[in-house]
CSV table of C-alpha atoms and ligand atoms in Angstrom, one decimal:
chain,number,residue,atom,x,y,z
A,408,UNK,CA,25.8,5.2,-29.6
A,409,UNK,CA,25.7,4.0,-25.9
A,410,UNK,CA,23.0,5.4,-23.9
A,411,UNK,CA,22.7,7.6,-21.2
A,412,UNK,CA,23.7,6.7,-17.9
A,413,UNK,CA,20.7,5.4,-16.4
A,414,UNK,CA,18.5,5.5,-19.4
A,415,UNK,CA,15.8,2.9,-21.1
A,416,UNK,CA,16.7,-0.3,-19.3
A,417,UNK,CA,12.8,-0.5,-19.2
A,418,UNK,CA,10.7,-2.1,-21.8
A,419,UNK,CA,8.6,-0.4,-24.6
A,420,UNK,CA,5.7,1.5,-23.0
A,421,UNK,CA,2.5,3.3,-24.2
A,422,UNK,CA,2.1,7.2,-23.6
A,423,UNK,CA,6.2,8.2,-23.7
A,424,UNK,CA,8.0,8.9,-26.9
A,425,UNK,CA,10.9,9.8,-24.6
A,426,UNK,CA,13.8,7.2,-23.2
A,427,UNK,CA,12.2,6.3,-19.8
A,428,UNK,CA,14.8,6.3,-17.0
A,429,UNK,CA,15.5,3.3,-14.9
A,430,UNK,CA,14.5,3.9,-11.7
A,431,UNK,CA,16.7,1.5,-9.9
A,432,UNK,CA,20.2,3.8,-11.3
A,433,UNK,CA,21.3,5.5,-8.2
A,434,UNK,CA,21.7,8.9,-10.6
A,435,UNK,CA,18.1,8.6,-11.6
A,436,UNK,CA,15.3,11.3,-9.5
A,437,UNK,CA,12.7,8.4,-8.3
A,438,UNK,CA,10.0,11.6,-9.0
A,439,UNK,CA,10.6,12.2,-12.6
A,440,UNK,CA,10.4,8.2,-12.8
A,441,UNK,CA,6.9,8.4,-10.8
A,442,UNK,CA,5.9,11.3,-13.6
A,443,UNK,CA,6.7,9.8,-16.7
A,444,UNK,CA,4.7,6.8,-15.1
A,445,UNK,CA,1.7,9.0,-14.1
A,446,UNK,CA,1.6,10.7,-17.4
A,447,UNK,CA,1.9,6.7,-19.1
A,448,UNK,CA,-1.6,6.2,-16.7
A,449,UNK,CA,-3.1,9.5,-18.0
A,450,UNK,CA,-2.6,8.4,-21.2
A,451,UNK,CA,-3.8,4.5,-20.7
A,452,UNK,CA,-7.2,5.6,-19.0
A,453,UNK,CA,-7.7,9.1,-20.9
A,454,UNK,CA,-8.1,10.1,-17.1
A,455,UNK,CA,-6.9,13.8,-16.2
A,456,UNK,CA,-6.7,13.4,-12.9
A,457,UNK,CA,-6.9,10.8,-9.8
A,458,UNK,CA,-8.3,12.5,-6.5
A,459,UNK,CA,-7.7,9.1,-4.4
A,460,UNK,CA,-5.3,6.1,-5.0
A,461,UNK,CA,-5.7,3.0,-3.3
A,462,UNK,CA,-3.5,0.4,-2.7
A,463,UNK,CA,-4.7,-3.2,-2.3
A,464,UNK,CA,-3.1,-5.7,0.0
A,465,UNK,CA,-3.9,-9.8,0.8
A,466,UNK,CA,-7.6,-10.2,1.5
A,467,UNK,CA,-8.6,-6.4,0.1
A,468,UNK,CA,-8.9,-7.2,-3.8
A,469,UNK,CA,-12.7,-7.8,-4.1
A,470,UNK,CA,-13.0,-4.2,-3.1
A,471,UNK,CA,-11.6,-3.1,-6.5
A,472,UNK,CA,-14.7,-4.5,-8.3
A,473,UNK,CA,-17.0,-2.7,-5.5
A,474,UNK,CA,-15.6,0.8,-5.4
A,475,UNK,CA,-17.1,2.1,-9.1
A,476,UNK,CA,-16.7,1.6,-12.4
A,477,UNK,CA,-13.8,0.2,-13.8
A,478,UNK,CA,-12.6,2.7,-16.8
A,479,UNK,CA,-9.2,0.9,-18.1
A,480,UNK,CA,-7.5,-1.7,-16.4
A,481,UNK,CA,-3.4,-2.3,-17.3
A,482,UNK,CA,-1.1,-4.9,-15.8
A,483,UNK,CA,1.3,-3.2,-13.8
A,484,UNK,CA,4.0,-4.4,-16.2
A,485,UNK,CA,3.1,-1.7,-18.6
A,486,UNK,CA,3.7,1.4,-17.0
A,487,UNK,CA,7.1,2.5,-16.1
A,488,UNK,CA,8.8,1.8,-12.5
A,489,UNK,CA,6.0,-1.3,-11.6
A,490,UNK,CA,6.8,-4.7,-11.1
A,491,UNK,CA,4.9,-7.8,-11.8
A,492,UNK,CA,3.8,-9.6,-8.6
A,493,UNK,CA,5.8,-11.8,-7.0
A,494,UNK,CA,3.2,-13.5,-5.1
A,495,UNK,CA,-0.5,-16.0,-5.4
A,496,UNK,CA,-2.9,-14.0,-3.7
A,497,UNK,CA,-1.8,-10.6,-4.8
A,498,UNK,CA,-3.2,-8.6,-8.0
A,499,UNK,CA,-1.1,-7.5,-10.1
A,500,UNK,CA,-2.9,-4.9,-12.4
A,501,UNK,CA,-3.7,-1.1,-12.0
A,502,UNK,CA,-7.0,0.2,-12.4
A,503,UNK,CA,-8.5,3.5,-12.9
A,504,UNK,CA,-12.1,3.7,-11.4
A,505,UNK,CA,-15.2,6.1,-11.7
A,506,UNK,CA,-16.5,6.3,-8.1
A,507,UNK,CA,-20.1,6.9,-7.7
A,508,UNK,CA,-19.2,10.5,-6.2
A,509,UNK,CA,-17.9,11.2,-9.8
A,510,UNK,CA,-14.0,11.2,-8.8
A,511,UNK,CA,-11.3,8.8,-10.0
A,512,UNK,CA,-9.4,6.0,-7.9
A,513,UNK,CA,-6.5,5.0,-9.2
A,514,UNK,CA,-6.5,1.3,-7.5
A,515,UNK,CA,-3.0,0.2,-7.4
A,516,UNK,CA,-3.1,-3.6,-6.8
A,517,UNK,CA,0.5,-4.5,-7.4
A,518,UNK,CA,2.3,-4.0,-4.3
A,519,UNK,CA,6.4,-4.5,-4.0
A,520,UNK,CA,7.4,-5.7,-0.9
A,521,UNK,CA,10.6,-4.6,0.7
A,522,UNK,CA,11.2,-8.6,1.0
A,523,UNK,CA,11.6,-8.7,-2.6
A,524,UNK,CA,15.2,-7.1,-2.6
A,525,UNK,CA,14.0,-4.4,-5.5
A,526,UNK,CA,14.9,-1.6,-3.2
A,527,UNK,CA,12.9,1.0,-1.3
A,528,UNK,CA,12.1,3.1,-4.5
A,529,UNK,CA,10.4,0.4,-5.8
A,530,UNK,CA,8.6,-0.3,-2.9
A,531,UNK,CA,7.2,2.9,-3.0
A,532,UNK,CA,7.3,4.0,-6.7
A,533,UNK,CA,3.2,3.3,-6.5
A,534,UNK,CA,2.9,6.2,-4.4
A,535,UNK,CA,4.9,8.7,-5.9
A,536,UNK,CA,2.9,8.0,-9.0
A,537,UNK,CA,-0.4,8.6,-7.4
A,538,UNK,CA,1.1,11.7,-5.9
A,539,UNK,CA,1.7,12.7,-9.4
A,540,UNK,CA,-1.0,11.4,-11.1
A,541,UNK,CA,-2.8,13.9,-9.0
A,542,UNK,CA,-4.2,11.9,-5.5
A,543,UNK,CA,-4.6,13.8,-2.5
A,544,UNK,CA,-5.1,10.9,-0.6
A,545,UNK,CA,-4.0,7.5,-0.5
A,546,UNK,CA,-5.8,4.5,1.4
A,547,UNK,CA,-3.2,1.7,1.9
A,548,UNK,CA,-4.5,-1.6,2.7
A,549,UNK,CA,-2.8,-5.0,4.2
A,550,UNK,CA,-3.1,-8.5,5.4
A,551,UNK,CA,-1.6,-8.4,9.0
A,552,UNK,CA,-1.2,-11.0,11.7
A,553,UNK,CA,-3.3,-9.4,14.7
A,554,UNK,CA,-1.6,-9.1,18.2
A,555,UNK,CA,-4.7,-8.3,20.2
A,556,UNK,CA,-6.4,-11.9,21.2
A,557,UNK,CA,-10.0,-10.4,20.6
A,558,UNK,CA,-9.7,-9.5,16.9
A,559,UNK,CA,-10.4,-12.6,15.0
A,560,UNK,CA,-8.9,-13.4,12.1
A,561,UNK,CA,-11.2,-11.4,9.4
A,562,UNK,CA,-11.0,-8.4,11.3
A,563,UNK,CA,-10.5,-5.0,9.5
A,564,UNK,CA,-8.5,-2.6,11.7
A,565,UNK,CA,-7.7,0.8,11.3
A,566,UNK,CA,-3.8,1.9,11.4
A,567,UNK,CA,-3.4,4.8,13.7
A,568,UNK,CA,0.3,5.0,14.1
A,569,UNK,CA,3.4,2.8,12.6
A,570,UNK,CA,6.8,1.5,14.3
A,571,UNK,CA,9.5,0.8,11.5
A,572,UNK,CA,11.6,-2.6,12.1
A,573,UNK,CA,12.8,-2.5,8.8
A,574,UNK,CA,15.9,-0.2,9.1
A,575,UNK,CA,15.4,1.5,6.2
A,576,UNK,CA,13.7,4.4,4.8
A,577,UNK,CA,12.0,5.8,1.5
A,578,UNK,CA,13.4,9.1,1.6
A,579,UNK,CA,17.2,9.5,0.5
A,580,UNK,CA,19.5,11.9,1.6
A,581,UNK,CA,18.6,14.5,4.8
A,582,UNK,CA,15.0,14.8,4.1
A,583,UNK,CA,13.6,15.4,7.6
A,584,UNK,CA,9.9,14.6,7.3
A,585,UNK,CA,7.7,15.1,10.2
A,586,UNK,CA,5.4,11.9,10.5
A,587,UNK,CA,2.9,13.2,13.5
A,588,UNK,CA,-0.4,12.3,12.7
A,589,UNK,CA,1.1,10.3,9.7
A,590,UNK,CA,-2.7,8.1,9.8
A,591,UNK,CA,-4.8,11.1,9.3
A,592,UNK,CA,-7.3,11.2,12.3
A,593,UNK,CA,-9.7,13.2,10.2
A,594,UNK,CA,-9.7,10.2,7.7
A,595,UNK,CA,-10.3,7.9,10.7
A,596,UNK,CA,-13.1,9.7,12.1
A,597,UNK,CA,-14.8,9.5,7.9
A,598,UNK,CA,-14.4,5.9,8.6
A,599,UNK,CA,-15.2,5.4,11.8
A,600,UNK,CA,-18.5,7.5,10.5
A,601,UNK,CA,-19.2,4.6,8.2
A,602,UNK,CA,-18.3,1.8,10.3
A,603,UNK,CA,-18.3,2.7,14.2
A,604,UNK,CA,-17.1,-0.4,15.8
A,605,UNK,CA,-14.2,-0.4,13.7
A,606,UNK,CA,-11.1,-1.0,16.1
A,607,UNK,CA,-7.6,1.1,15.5
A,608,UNK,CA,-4.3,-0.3,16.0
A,609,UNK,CA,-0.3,0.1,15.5
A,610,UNK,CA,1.1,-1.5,12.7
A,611,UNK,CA,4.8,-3.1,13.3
A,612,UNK,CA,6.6,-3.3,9.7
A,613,UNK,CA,8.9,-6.1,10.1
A,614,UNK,CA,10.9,-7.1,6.8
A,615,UNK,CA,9.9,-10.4,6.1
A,616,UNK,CA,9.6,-12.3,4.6
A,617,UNK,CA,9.6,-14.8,7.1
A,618,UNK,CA,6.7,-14.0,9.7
A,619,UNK,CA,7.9,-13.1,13.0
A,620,UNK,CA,9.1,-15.7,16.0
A,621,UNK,CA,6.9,-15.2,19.0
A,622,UNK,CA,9.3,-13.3,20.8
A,623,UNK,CA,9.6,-11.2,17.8
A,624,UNK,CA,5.6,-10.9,18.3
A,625,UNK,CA,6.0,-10.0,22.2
A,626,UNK,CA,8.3,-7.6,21.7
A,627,UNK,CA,6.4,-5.7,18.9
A,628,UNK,CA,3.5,-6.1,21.7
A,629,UNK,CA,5.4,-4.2,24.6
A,630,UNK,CA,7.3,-1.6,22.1
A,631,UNK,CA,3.4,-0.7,21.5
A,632,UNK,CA,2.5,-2.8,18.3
A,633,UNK,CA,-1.2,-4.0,18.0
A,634,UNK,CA,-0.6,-5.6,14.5
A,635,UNK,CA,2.4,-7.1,12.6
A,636,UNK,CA,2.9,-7.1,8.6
A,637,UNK,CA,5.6,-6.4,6.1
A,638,UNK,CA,4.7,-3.5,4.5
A,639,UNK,CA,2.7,-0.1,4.2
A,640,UNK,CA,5.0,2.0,7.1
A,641,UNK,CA,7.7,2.8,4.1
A,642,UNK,CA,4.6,3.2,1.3
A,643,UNK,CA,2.9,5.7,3.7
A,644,UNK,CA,6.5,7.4,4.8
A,645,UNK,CA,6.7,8.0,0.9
A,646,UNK,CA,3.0,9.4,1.1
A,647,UNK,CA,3.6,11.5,4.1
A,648,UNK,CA,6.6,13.3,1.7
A,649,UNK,CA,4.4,13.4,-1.5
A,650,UNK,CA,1.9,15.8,0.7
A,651,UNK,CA,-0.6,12.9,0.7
A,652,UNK,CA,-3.0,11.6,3.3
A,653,UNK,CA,-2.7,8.6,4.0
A,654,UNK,CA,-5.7,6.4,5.8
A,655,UNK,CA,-4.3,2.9,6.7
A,656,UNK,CA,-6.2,0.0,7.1
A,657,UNK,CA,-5.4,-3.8,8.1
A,658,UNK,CA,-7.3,-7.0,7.3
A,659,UNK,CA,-6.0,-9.3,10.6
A,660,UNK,CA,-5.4,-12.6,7.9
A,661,UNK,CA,-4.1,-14.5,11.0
A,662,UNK,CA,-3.3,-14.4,15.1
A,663,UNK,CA,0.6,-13.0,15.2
A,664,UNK,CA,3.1,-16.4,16.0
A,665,UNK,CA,2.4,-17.4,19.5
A,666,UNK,CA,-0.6,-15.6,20.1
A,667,UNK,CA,-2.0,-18.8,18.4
A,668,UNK,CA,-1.2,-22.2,19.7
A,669,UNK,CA,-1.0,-23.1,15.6
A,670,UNK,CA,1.4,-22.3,12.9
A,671,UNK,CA,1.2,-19.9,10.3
A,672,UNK,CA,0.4,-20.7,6.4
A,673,UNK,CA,0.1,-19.1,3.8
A,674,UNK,CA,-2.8,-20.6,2.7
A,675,UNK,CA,-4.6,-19.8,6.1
A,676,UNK,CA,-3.7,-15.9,5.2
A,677,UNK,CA,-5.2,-16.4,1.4
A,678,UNK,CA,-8.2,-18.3,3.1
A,679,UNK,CA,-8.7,-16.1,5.6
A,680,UNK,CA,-8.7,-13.1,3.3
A,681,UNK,CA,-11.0,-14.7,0.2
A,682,UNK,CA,-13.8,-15.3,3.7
A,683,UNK,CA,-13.8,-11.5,4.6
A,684,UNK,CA,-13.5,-10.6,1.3
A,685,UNK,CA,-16.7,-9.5,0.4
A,686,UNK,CA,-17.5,-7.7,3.6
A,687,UNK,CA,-14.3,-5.3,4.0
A,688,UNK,CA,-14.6,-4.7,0.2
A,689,UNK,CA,-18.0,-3.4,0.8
A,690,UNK,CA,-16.7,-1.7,3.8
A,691,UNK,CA,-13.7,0.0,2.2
A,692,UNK,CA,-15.7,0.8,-0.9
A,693,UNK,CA,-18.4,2.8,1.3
A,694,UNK,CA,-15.3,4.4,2.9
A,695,UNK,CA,-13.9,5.6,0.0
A,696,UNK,CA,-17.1,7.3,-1.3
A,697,UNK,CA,-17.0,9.8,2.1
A,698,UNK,CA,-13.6,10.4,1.8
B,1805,LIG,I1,-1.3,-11.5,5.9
B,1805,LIG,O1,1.6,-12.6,11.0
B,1805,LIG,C1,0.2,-11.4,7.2
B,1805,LIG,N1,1.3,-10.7,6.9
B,1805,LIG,N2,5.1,-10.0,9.4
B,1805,LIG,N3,3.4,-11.3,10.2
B,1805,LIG,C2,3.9,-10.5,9.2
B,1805,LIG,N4,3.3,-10.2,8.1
B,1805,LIG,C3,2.1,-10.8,7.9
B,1805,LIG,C4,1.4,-11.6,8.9
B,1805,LIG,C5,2.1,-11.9,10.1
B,1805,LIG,N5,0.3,-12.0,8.4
């Protein structure tokens, strides 16, 4: 017997004794996808319930050893919709965590990027899950070349607003959904409680996965951009239409092309990142007990 359209392309996973669908078949609803994957995590952690979901970007890893303690840990291969990472520098496993508040984070480090070419509902599929998996909130974090000359590279920024370049969108079909205040200012102020001199910014999603020429960079300066990256705007679209707050926050890896007279690496951005480690894991850690 053949099976049904859009069914099991997916490996064997834990905690479904049904066919999982394949998220990437047009027919397939990305939500039921995002449930059987949340019920998966339920089962893997013996956790009812996440309150919070955090995703970790470049330089924000260190936090997920920081925030509480760590009750199952699963590489992201195991549960249903997640891809493995594509890239040194980025984790690649899901953890549940017991916050000192006595909630549970469901910290999400394995990221799809747009630049990939696994579609949007990838991209995104993290979300959805920790929308069904129970989060009210989501705290999505990033690497980011920094537009703004004053903020050094180890600089954590909050997001306060997002411009789009990538042309595309997480939501299919006519789902018109309101983005004002899209970077909750009531989660800004709980972190700006914890951390006063922390600076807010614009985040300009470009594609990628090239970084930006310095035109590029100048124009995402006079459109109103403070910092440029290639992802979170789509993740916290997605977040926005799950009913989840979203607090954004950026980890400036590197000056934006031509703000600095030197080239971009790679390996400056991973350098850069493992430096301030420590620091904005503490600082996101102490953020995410007063949320
Ligand atoms: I980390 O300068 C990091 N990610 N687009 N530009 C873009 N993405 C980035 C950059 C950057 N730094």
């Amino acid at each position: 017997m053949s099976p049904a359209p859009g069914a099991a392309r997916e490996p064997d996973h834990p905690g479904t004794d049904r066919e999982v669908p394949d998220l990437d078949h047009p027919g397939t609803d990305p939500f039921t996808v995002a449930e059987v994957a949340a019920a998966q995590i339920r089962a893997l952690s013996c956790v009812d319930r996440h309150e919070v979901a955090i995703v970790l970007g470049s330089g924000w890893s260190a936090a997920a050893d920081l925030l509480g303690e760590t009750v199952a840990e699963f590489a992201a291969g195991d549960v249903v919709g997640f891809c493995a990472p594509a890239l040194a520098g980025h984790v690649g496993s899901i953890r549940s965590v017991l916050l000192p508040t006595g909630a549970h984070a469901l910290v999400i480090g394995a990221r799809t990027h747009l630049y990939e070419g696994k579609g949007v509902r990838r991209v995104v599929h993290g979300i959805r899950t920790a929308a069904a998996a129970g989060a009210g909130i989501v705290v999505l974090t990033n690497g980011a070349g920094g537009i703004e000359e004053s903020w050094a590279p180890g600089t954590p920024v909050l997001i306060s607003d997002h411009i789009n370049l990538t042309a595309t969108s997480p939501l299919e079909g006519a789902t018109f959904v309101d983005l004002t205040d899209l970077y909750s200012s009531r989660l800004r102020g709980l972190a700006r409680e914890i951390d006063a001199t922390l600076e807010e910014g614009v985040y300009v999603q470009f594609r990628g996965p090239h970084y930006e020429t310095p035109a590029e960079v100048q124009m995402a300066r006079r459109i109103g951009g403070h910092l440029v990256g290639m992802s979170t705007a789509l993740e916290a679209i997605a977040a926005r239409q799950a009913g989840l707050e979203v607090l954004g926050m950026s980890l400036v890896t590197n000056l934006a092309a031509g703000i600095s007279p030197t080239p971009l690496s790679h390996a400056e951005v991973i350098e850069t990142g493992a430096a301030a480690a420590g620091r904005v894991g503490h600082l996101l850690a102490r953020i995410v007990r007063a949320l």
